Short mmCIF file of C-alpha atoms in Angstrom, two decimals:
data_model
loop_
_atom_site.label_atom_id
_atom_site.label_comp_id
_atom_site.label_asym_id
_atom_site.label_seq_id
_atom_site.Cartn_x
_atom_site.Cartn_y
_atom_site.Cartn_z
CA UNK A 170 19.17 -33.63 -27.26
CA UNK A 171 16.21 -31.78 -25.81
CA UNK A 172 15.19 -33.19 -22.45
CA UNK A 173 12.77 -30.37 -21.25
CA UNK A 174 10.90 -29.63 -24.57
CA UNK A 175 7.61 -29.74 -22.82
CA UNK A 176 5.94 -26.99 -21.11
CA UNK A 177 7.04 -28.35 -17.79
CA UNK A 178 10.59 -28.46 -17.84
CA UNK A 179 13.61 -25.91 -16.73
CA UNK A 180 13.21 -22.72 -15.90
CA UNK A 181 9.12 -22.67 -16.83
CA UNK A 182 8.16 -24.94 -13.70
CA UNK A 183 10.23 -21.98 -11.90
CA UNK A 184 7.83 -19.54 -12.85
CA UNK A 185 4.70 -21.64 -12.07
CA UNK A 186 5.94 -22.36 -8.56
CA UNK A 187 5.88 -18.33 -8.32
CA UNK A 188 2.93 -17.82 -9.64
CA UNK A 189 1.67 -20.64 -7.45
CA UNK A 190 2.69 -19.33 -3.97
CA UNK A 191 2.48 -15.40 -5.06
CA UNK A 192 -1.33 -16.65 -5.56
CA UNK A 193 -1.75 -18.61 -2.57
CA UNK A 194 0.20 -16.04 -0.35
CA UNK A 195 -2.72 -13.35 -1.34
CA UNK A 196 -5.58 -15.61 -0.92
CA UNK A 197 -4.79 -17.59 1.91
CA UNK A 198 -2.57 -14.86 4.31
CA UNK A 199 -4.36 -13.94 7.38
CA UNK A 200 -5.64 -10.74 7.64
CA UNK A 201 -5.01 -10.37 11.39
CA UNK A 202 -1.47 -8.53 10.41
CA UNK A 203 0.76 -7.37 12.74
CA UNK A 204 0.97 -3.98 13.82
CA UNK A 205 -2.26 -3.11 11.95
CA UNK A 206 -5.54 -1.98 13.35
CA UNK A 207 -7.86 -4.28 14.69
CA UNK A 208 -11.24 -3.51 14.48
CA UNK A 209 -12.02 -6.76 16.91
CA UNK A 210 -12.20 -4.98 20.24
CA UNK A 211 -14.60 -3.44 22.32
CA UNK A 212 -13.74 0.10 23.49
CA UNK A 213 -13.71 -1.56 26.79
CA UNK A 214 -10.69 -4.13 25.98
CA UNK A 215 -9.03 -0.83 24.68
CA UNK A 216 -9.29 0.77 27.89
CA UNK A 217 -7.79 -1.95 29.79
CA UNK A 218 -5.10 -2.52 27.76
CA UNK A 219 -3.87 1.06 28.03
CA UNK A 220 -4.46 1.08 31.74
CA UNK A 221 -2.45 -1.96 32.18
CA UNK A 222 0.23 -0.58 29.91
CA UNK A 223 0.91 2.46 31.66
CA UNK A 224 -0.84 4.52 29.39
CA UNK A 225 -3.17 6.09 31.05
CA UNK A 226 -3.29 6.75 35.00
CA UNK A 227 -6.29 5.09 37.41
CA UNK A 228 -8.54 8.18 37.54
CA UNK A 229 -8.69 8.76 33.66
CA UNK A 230 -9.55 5.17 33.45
CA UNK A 231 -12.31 5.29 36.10
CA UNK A 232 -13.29 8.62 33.93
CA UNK A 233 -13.45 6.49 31.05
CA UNK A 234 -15.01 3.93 32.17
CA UNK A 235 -18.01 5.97 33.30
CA UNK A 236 -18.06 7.43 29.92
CA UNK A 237 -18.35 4.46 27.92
CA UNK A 238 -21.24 3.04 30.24
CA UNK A 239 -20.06 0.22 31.87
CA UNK A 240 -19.67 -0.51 35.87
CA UNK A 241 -17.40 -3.62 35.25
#
């Protein structure tokens, strides 16, 4: 006897579930990726992030900040 003659049964419905979430995992991800560039931030946001990390000492940030404009 034959109990998954139609399209649907065994190891078919395997593949469709694959296709299924291979599909929805390149539509749907977010694109906000980890460890990638954002292109979201301001200059400004930058500056204060690598001033809070460490990165950069309190004159080069006072440096920068004139640069870019802002009195903030």
């Amino acid at each position: 006897m034959h109990y998954f003659e139609g399209h649907w049964g065994g190891m078919h419905i395997i593949w469709w579930i694959i296709w299924l979430v291979l599909l929805v995992w390149i539509f749907f991800i977010p694109y906000d990726v980890p460890y990638q560039k954002s292109s979201n931030e301001d200059p400004m946001q930058i500056l204060k992030k690598r001033f809070a990390k460490g990165e950069i000492t309190k004159e080069e940030y006072e440096d920068s900040k004139k640069t870019l404009g802002t009195d903030k």
